[in-house]
Coordinates of C-alpha atoms in Angstrom, one line a residue:
M268 CA 27.1 19.8 24.0
K269 CA 28.0 21.2 20.6
L270 CA 30.2 19.1 18.5
S271 CA 31.4 18.5 14.9
I272 CA 32.1 15.3 13.0
V273 CA 34.1 15.5 9.8
G274 CA 33.1 12.7 7.5
T275 CA 29.6 11.5 6.7
G276 CA 30.4 8.0 5.9
Y277 CA 29.3 5.0 7.9
V278 CA 31.0 5.9 11.2
G279 CA 30.6 9.7 11.0
L280 CA 26.9 9.7 10.1
V281 CA 25.9 7.0 12.5
S282 CA 27.9 8.5 15.4
G283 CA 26.7 12.0 14.7
T284 CA 23.1 11.0 14.5
C285 CA 23.3 9.1 17.8
F286 CA 24.9 12.1 19.5
A287 CA 22.2 14.3 18.2
E288 CA 19.5 11.9 19.4
M289 CA 20.8 12.4 22.9
G290 CA 20.2 16.1 22.6
N291 CA 23.6 17.4 21.5
T292 CA 23.9 19.8 18.6
V293 CA 26.0 18.1 15.9
Y294 CA 27.5 19.5 12.7
C295 CA 28.3 16.8 10.2
V296 CA 30.9 18.1 7.8
D297 CA 31.9 16.6 4.4
T298 CA 33.7 17.9 1.3
D299 CA 31.2 16.1 -0.9
A300 CA 28.7 18.9 -1.7
E301 CA 26.3 16.5 -3.4
K302 CA 26.1 14.2 -0.4
I303 CA 25.6 17.1 2.0
E304 CA 22.8 18.5 -0.2
G305 CA 21.2 15.0 -0.4
L306 CA 21.3 14.7 3.4
K307 CA 19.6 18.0 3.8
K308 CA 16.9 16.7 1.6
G309 CA 16.6 13.4 3.5
K310 CA 18.6 11.3 1.1
I311 CA 20.7 8.8 3.2
P312 CA 23.8 7.6 1.4
I313 CA 24.1 4.3 3.1
Y314 CA 21.7 1.6 4.3
E315 CA 21.6 0.9 8.0
P316 CA 18.5 -0.2 9.8
G317 CA 16.9 2.6 11.8
L318 CA 19.3 5.3 10.5
E319 CA 17.0 7.1 8.1
D320 CA 14.3 7.8 10.7
L321 CA 16.9 9.1 13.2
V322 CA 18.6 11.4 10.7
L323 CA 15.3 12.9 9.5
S324 CA 13.9 13.5 13.0
N325 CA 17.0 15.1 14.4
F326 CA 17.5 17.2 11.3
R327 CA 13.9 18.5 11.7
R328 CA 14.6 19.3 15.3
G329 CA 17.8 21.2 14.4
N330 CA 20.0 18.9 16.5
L331 CA 21.7 17.5 13.3
R332 CA 23.1 19.9 10.8
F333 CA 25.1 19.4 7.5
T334 CA 27.7 21.5 6.0
T335 CA 30.7 21.5 3.6
E336 CA 32.5 24.2 5.6
I337 CA 34.7 23.0 8.4
K338 CA 35.3 26.7 9.4
E339 CA 31.6 27.2 10.0
A340 CA 31.4 24.0 12.2
L341 CA 34.5 24.9 14.2
K342 CA 33.1 28.3 15.2
E343 CA 30.2 26.6 17.0
T344 CA 31.8 23.5 18.6
D345 CA 34.3 22.6 21.3
I346 CA 34.7 19.0 20.3
I347 CA 35.5 17.9 16.7
F348 CA 35.6 14.2 15.6
I349 CA 37.7 13.1 12.7
A350 CA 35.7 10.3 11.1
V351 CA 37.1 10.2 7.5
G352 CA 38.2 7.1 5.6
T353 CA 41.6 5.4 6.1
P354 CA 41.7 3.2 3.0
T355 CA 44.4 0.6 2.5
G356 CA 47.5 1.9 0.8
E357 CA 49.6 0.0 -1.7
D358 CA 51.9 -1.3 1.0
G359 CA 49.0 -2.5 3.2
S360 CA 49.2 0.4 5.6
A361 CA 46.3 2.7 6.5
D362 CA 46.3 5.8 4.3
L363 CA 46.2 8.8 6.6
Q364 CA 46.0 11.5 4.0
Y365 CA 42.4 12.4 4.7
V366 CA 42.9 12.3 8.5
L367 CA 45.9 14.7 8.3
Q368 CA 44.0 17.0 5.8
V369 CA 41.3 17.4 8.4
A370 CA 43.9 18.0 11.1
K371 CA 45.5 20.8 9.0
S372 CA 42.1 22.3 8.4
I373 CA 41.4 22.3 12.2
G374 CA 44.7 24.1 12.8
G375 CA 44.0 26.5 10.0
F376 CA 40.5 27.5 11.2
M377 CA 40.1 26.9 14.9
E378 CA 39.3 30.1 16.9
H379 CA 39.2 28.8 20.5
D380 CA 40.4 25.9 22.6
L381 CA 39.3 22.5 21.3
I382 CA 39.3 18.8 21.8
V383 CA 40.2 16.8 18.7
V384 CA 38.9 13.2 18.6
D385 CA 40.3 10.5 16.3
K386 CA 37.2 8.4 15.5
S387 CA 38.6 6.9 12.3
T388 CA 40.4 3.6 12.6
V389 CA 44.1 4.6 12.6
P390 CA 47.5 3.1 13.4
V391 CA 49.3 3.5 16.7
G392 CA 51.0 6.9 16.7
T393 CA 48.4 8.7 14.5
A394 CA 47.4 11.0 17.4
D395 CA 51.0 12.3 17.4
K396 CA 50.8 13.1 13.7
V397 CA 47.4 14.8 14.1
R398 CA 48.8 16.9 17.0
D399 CA 51.8 17.8 14.9
A400 CA 49.7 18.8 11.9
V401 CA 47.4 21.0 14.0
S402 CA 50.3 22.7 15.8
K403 CA 52.1 23.5 12.6
E404 CA 49.0 25.2 11.1
L405 CA 48.5 27.2 14.4
A406 CA 52.1 28.3 14.3
K407 CA 51.7 29.5 10.7
R408 CA 48.9 31.7 11.9
G409 CA 50.7 32.8 15.1
A410 CA 47.7 31.5 17.0
Q411 CA 48.1 29.9 20.5
Y412 CA 44.9 28.1 21.2
A413 CA 45.1 25.0 23.4
F414 CA 43.9 21.7 22.1
H415 CA 43.9 18.0 23.1
V416 CA 44.0 15.0 20.8
V417 CA 41.9 12.0 22.0
S418 CA 41.5 8.5 20.6
N419 CA 37.9 7.2 20.6
P420 CA 37.8 4.1 18.4
E421 CA 34.4 2.9 17.1
F422 CA 33.1 -0.6 17.6
L423 CA 30.0 -0.5 15.4
K424 CA 28.7 -3.6 13.6
E425 CA 27.1 -2.9 10.2
G426 CA 23.5 -3.9 10.4
A427 CA 23.3 -3.2 14.1
A428 CA 25.2 0.1 14.3
I429 CA 22.4 2.2 15.9
E430 CA 22.0 -0.3 18.7
D431 CA 25.7 -0.5 19.2
C432 CA 26.1 3.2 19.3
M433 CA 23.1 3.8 21.6
K434 CA 23.9 0.9 23.9
P435 CA 27.7 0.3 23.6
D436 CA 29.5 -2.7 25.0
R437 CA 32.3 -0.3 26.0
V438 CA 33.4 3.2 25.3
V439 CA 37.2 3.3 24.9
I440 CA 38.9 6.7 25.4
G441 CA 42.6 7.3 25.0
A442 CA 43.7 10.6 26.6
D443 CA 46.9 12.0 28.0
S444 CA 45.4 14.3 30.6
E445 CA 42.3 14.5 32.9
Y446 CA 40.5 17.4 31.3
P447 CA 39.7 15.8 27.8
L448 CA 38.9 12.6 29.6
S449 CA 36.3 14.2 31.8
V450 CA 34.7 16.0 28.9
M451 CA 34.4 12.7 27.0
K452 CA 32.9 11.0 30.0
D453 CA 30.2 13.7 30.1
L454 CA 29.6 13.4 26.4
Y455 CA 29.1 9.6 26.7
A456 CA 27.2 9.6 30.0
P457 CA 23.8 9.3 28.4
F458 CA 24.9 6.2 26.6
T459 CA 26.3 4.4 29.7
M460 CA 23.8 5.3 32.4
N461 CA 22.7 1.8 33.2
H462 CA 26.2 0.3 33.4
S463 CA 29.7 1.6 33.6
R464 CA 31.2 0.8 30.2
F465 CA 33.7 3.6 30.0
V466 CA 37.3 2.4 29.6
A467 CA 40.0 5.0 29.9
M468 CA 43.6 4.5 28.8
D469 CA 46.5 6.2 27.1
V470 CA 46.2 7.3 23.5
R471 CA 48.4 4.7 21.9
S472 CA 46.7 1.8 23.8
A473 CA 43.3 3.1 22.6
E474 CA 44.6 3.2 19.0
M475 CA 45.9 -0.4 19.4
T476 CA 42.7 -1.6 21.0
K477 CA 40.6 -1.2 17.8
Y478 CA 43.1 -3.1 15.6
T479 CA 43.4 -5.8 18.2
A480 CA 39.6 -6.3 18.5
N481 CA 39.1 -6.6 14.8
A482 CA 42.2 -8.9 14.4
M483 CA 40.9 -11.2 17.2
L484 CA 37.5 -11.5 15.5
A485 CA 39.0 -12.1 12.1
T486 CA 41.2 -14.8 13.7
K487 CA 38.2 -16.7 15.0
I488 CA 36.6 -16.6 11.5
S489 CA 39.8 -17.8 9.7
F490 CA 40.4 -20.4 12.4
M491 CA 37.0 -21.9 12.0
N492 CA 37.2 -21.8 8.2
E493 CA 40.5 -23.7 8.5
I494 CA 38.9 -26.3 10.7
A495 CA 36.0 -26.5 8.2
N496 CA 38.5 -27.3 5.4
I497 CA 40.1 -30.0 7.5
C498 CA 36.7 -31.5 8.5
E499 CA 35.7 -31.7 4.8
R500 CA 38.8 -33.8 4.0
L501 CA 38.3 -36.0 7.1
G502 CA 34.6 -36.7 6.6
A503 CA 33.7 -34.8 9.8
D504 CA 30.8 -32.2 10.0
V505 CA 32.0 -28.8 10.9
N506 CA 28.5 -27.8 12.0
M507 CA 28.6 -30.4 14.7
V508 CA 32.2 -29.4 15.7
R509 CA 31.1 -25.8 16.0
A510 CA 28.2 -26.8 18.3
G511 CA 30.7 -28.9 20.4
I512 CA 33.2 -26.2 20.9
G513 CA 30.8 -23.3 21.2
S514 CA 29.2 -24.7 24.3
D515 CA 32.5 -24.1 26.0
S516 CA 32.1 -20.7 27.8
R517 CA 35.7 -19.9 27.2
I518 CA 35.1 -20.1 23.4
G519 CA 31.5 -19.2 22.9
Y520 CA 29.5 -19.2 19.6
S521 CA 30.3 -15.8 18.2
F522 CA 32.4 -15.6 15.1
I523 CA 32.9 -19.4 14.7
Y524 CA 30.5 -20.0 11.8
P525 CA 32.3 -21.4 8.8
G526 CA 31.7 -19.7 5.4
T527 CA 33.2 -17.9 2.5
G528 CA 35.4 -15.6 4.6
Y529 CA 35.1 -12.1 6.1
G530 CA 34.7 -8.9 4.1
G531 CA 33.5 -5.4 4.8
S532 CA 35.1 -2.1 5.7
C533 CA 36.9 -3.1 8.8
F534 CA 38.4 -6.6 9.1
P535 CA 40.3 -6.8 5.8
K536 CA 41.7 -3.3 6.0
D537 CA 42.5 -3.5 9.7
V538 CA 44.2 -6.9 9.5
K539 CA 46.4 -5.6 6.6
A540 CA 47.2 -2.4 8.6
L541 CA 48.2 -4.4 11.7
I542 CA 50.5 -6.6 9.6
K543 CA 52.1 -3.5 8.2
T544 CA 52.4 -1.9 11.6
A545 CA 54.1 -5.0 13.0
H546 CA 56.6 -4.9 10.0
N547 CA 57.3 -1.3 10.8
V548 CA 58.7 -2.3 14.2
D549 CA 60.6 -5.3 12.8
Y550 CA 58.2 -7.9 14.0
E551 CA 56.8 -10.7 11.8
P552 CA 53.1 -11.2 12.7
R553 CA 52.9 -14.9 11.6
L554 CA 49.5 -15.6 13.1
I555 CA 47.9 -12.5 11.8
Q556 CA 49.4 -13.0 8.3
A557 CA 48.0 -16.5 8.4
V558 CA 44.5 -15.1 9.2
E559 CA 44.6 -13.0 6.1
D560 CA 46.0 -15.8 3.9
V561 CA 43.3 -18.3 5.0
N562 CA 40.6 -15.6 4.4
D563 CA 41.9 -14.9 0.9
D564 CA 41.6 -18.6 0.0
Q565 CA 38.3 -19.0 1.7
K566 CA 36.5 -16.5 -0.6
L567 CA 36.9 -19.0 -3.4
T568 CA 35.7 -22.1 -1.5
L569 CA 32.3 -22.2 -3.4
V570 CA 34.1 -21.6 -6.7
K571 CA 36.3 -24.7 -6.0
K572 CA 33.2 -26.8 -5.2
I573 CA 31.4 -25.6 -8.4
I574 CA 34.5 -26.5 -10.5
K575 CA 34.7 -29.9 -8.9
R576 CA 31.0 -30.5 -9.8
F577 CA 30.8 -28.8 -13.2
G578 CA 34.4 -28.7 -14.5
E579 CA 36.7 -25.7 -15.3
D580 CA 34.8 -24.7 -18.4
L581 CA 31.5 -23.2 -17.2
T582 CA 30.4 -21.8 -20.6
G583 CA 26.7 -21.9 -21.0
K584 CA 26.1 -22.5 -17.2
T585 CA 24.0 -20.1 -15.2
F586 CA 24.3 -19.7 -11.4
A587 CA 21.7 -18.0 -9.3
L588 CA 23.5 -16.1 -6.6
W589 CA 21.6 -15.1 -3.4
G590 CA 23.4 -12.3 -1.6
L591 CA 25.9 -9.6 -2.7
A592 CA 26.6 -7.7 0.5
F593 CA 29.4 -8.8 2.7
K594 CA 26.9 -9.5 5.5
P595 CA 23.2 -9.2 6.0
G596 CA 21.7 -5.9 7.2
T597 CA 23.8 -3.7 5.0
D598 CA 24.4 -2.7 1.4
D599 CA 28.2 -2.6 1.9
M600 CA 30.1 -4.7 -0.6
R601 CA 33.6 -3.8 0.3
E602 CA 35.7 -7.0 0.1
A603 CA 32.5 -9.0 -0.2
P604 CA 33.1 -12.7 -1.1
A605 CA 30.4 -12.3 -3.8
I606 CA 32.7 -10.0 -5.8
Y607 CA 35.4 -12.7 -6.1
I608 CA 32.8 -15.5 -6.7
V609 CA 31.2 -13.5 -9.6
K610 CA 34.5 -12.7 -11.2
E611 CA 35.9 -16.2 -11.0
L612 CA 32.7 -17.8 -12.4
T613 CA 32.2 -15.4 -15.2
K614 CA 35.9 -15.7 -16.1
R615 CA 35.2 -19.3 -16.8
G616 CA 32.2 -18.5 -19.1
A617 CA 29.3 -18.7 -16.6
F618 CA 26.4 -16.3 -16.3
I619 CA 25.2 -15.0 -12.9
A620 CA 21.6 -14.3 -11.9
A621 CA 22.0 -12.2 -8.7
H622 CA 19.6 -11.1 -6.0
D623 CA 20.2 -9.1 -2.9
P624 CA 17.6 -7.2 -0.8
K625 CA 19.8 -4.1 -0.5
A626 CA 23.1 -4.3 -2.3
E627 CA 22.0 -4.4 -6.0
E628 CA 22.6 -0.8 -6.7
T629 CA 26.0 -0.9 -4.9
A630 CA 27.0 -3.8 -7.1
K631 CA 25.8 -2.1 -10.3
N632 CA 27.3 1.3 -9.6
F633 CA 30.6 0.3 -7.9
Y634 CA 31.9 -3.1 -7.1
L635 CA 30.6 -5.0 -10.2
K636 CA 30.2 -2.0 -12.5
G637 CA 30.7 -3.0 -16.1
Q638 CA 30.8 -6.7 -15.1
E639 CA 29.7 -8.8 -18.0
N640 CA 27.5 -11.9 -17.8
I641 CA 25.5 -10.8 -14.8
N642 CA 21.8 -9.9 -14.5
Y643 CA 20.1 -8.6 -11.4
F644 CA 16.6 -9.7 -10.2
S645 CA 14.3 -8.0 -7.7
G646 CA 13.0 -11.4 -6.4
K647 CA 14.9 -14.3 -5.0
Y648 CA 12.9 -16.9 -6.8
S649 CA 12.9 -15.1 -10.2
A650 CA 16.7 -15.2 -10.1
L651 CA 16.5 -19.0 -10.0
T652 CA 14.6 -19.6 -13.2
G653 CA 16.5 -21.9 -15.5
A654 CA 19.7 -21.7 -13.4
D655 CA 22.0 -24.8 -13.2
A656 CA 22.5 -24.3 -9.5
M657 CA 21.9 -21.8 -6.6
L658 CA 24.6 -20.2 -4.5
L659 CA 23.8 -18.8 -1.0
V660 CA 26.5 -16.2 -0.3
T661 CA 24.9 -13.8 2.2
E662 CA 22.7 -15.1 5.0
W663 CA 19.9 -12.5 4.9
K664 CA 16.9 -13.5 7.1
E665 CA 14.6 -13.8 4.0
F666 CA 16.9 -16.6 2.8
R667 CA 16.8 -18.7 6.0
S668 CA 13.5 -20.5 5.4
P669 CA 12.8 -20.4 1.7
D670 CA 10.3 -22.6 -0.2
F671 CA 12.5 -25.4 -1.3
E672 CA 9.8 -26.8 -3.6
E673 CA 9.7 -23.5 -5.4
I674 CA 13.5 -23.6 -5.6
K675 CA 13.5 -27.0 -7.1
K676 CA 10.7 -26.0 -9.5
Q677 CA 12.7 -22.9 -10.8
L678 CA 16.2 -24.5 -11.0
K679 CA 17.2 -26.5 -14.0
N680 CA 18.9 -28.9 -11.6
P681 CA 18.1 -29.1 -7.9
I682 CA 21.6 -28.1 -6.7
I683 CA 22.5 -25.7 -3.9
F684 CA 26.0 -24.5 -2.9
D685 CA 25.6 -23.0 0.5
G686 CA 28.4 -20.7 1.6
R687 CA 26.9 -20.0 5.0
N688 CA 25.7 -23.5 6.1
Q689 CA 22.1 -22.3 6.6
Y690 CA 20.1 -25.4 5.7
N691 CA 19.7 -28.9 7.1
V692 CA 21.9 -31.1 4.9
H693 CA 19.9 -34.3 5.6
K694 CA 16.5 -32.8 4.9
L695 CA 17.6 -31.3 1.6
K696 CA 19.2 -34.5 0.4
E697 CA 16.1 -36.4 1.3
A698 CA 14.1 -33.9 -0.7
G699 CA 16.2 -34.7 -3.8
F700 CA 18.7 -31.8 -3.7
E701 CA 22.4 -32.0 -4.3
Y702 CA 23.5 -29.9 -1.4
Y703 CA 27.0 -28.7 -0.7
Q704 CA 28.1 -26.9 2.5
V705 CA 31.4 -25.5 3.7
G706 CA 33.3 -28.0 5.9
V707 CA 31.0 -30.9 5.1
A708 CA 32.1 -33.6 2.7
G709 CA 29.9 -33.9 -0.4

């Protein structure tokens, strides 16, 4: 098939590349000319394991093409995906301006019948707005092309997005008629050959499915963090509690690890948008609001432990921070706990010595740009030299089994604040460390 994807961010580039890998001809469209030229030269704007090789190989084969001109892409394709950003607005809602701009462009330039697919994460009812925007532009031109608007939410995990895209748990399609549904089934057939993972439903239910999935996962995280905070005050060990409840097949082990809260491009934005959506229909989402409130507090759990240990005034103190990205396997720092930790500690006079395998440039150029009292180190041990304590914030694999003797040697004091509960508390304390975890009294 021939298709277009508008937006070469995380969702658009990964999805377009995977479609191309299956033999489709894919036009990736973006208004950022510098990004498009970079992609043509093999410069990948995001870090995702395996993505660079797939982009380069499919570009060389001609399956994957990059352009700034949506008109050019529309001439060649029968399916167009909208995969642009939907940032959080001032009122917490998803900002649809970029989605609707694309819809207007589609209506303004389409020259034949078309299937329009909402791939961006959008609130319930967005398909109706897209349909209306396309129809108005067609009417202005006096054109009468038929088109269908379909919802196809993405469920990609950063750090494992290629695997998720090539071998999806499910493919959710929301359509209001059989024809676009059958076309989408054909498009996704190569991805679901070994097992039927295609879930068809109406458009509004598909739009709601994405928000519900992310809110459910965020709820598990905030629930476990709340349990961790209670455990800490009772003298219980949340790590043991997690093992005890995770063995129950009705609960499972996924997303019940205590820590410094969730971040990233999806959970924070989608939880806020779902709260706003509920308010728009006069419903107070008490549970979902609590999920967000707990998470906001949890991002500062390490800061509170540091203040308890060192006092409010941290002038002259240096803290070595391992991990800047919101999770391992990505350079994404959107709503990362590290941002809040750095700002709160430096506000109290502390210096930060930071190391992250992938997110250093993201921090320098965007989320911590201009931040004072922070230096970046290319090696995890070099960041420790002379620091008063070490903070583990992102659980990269290379941090899981470090040389603790080297850590002790480099630190001024053998103190570790572990925001991901990665290490054995008893072994570290036996080795002479002061060791603090989330959900464990200490």
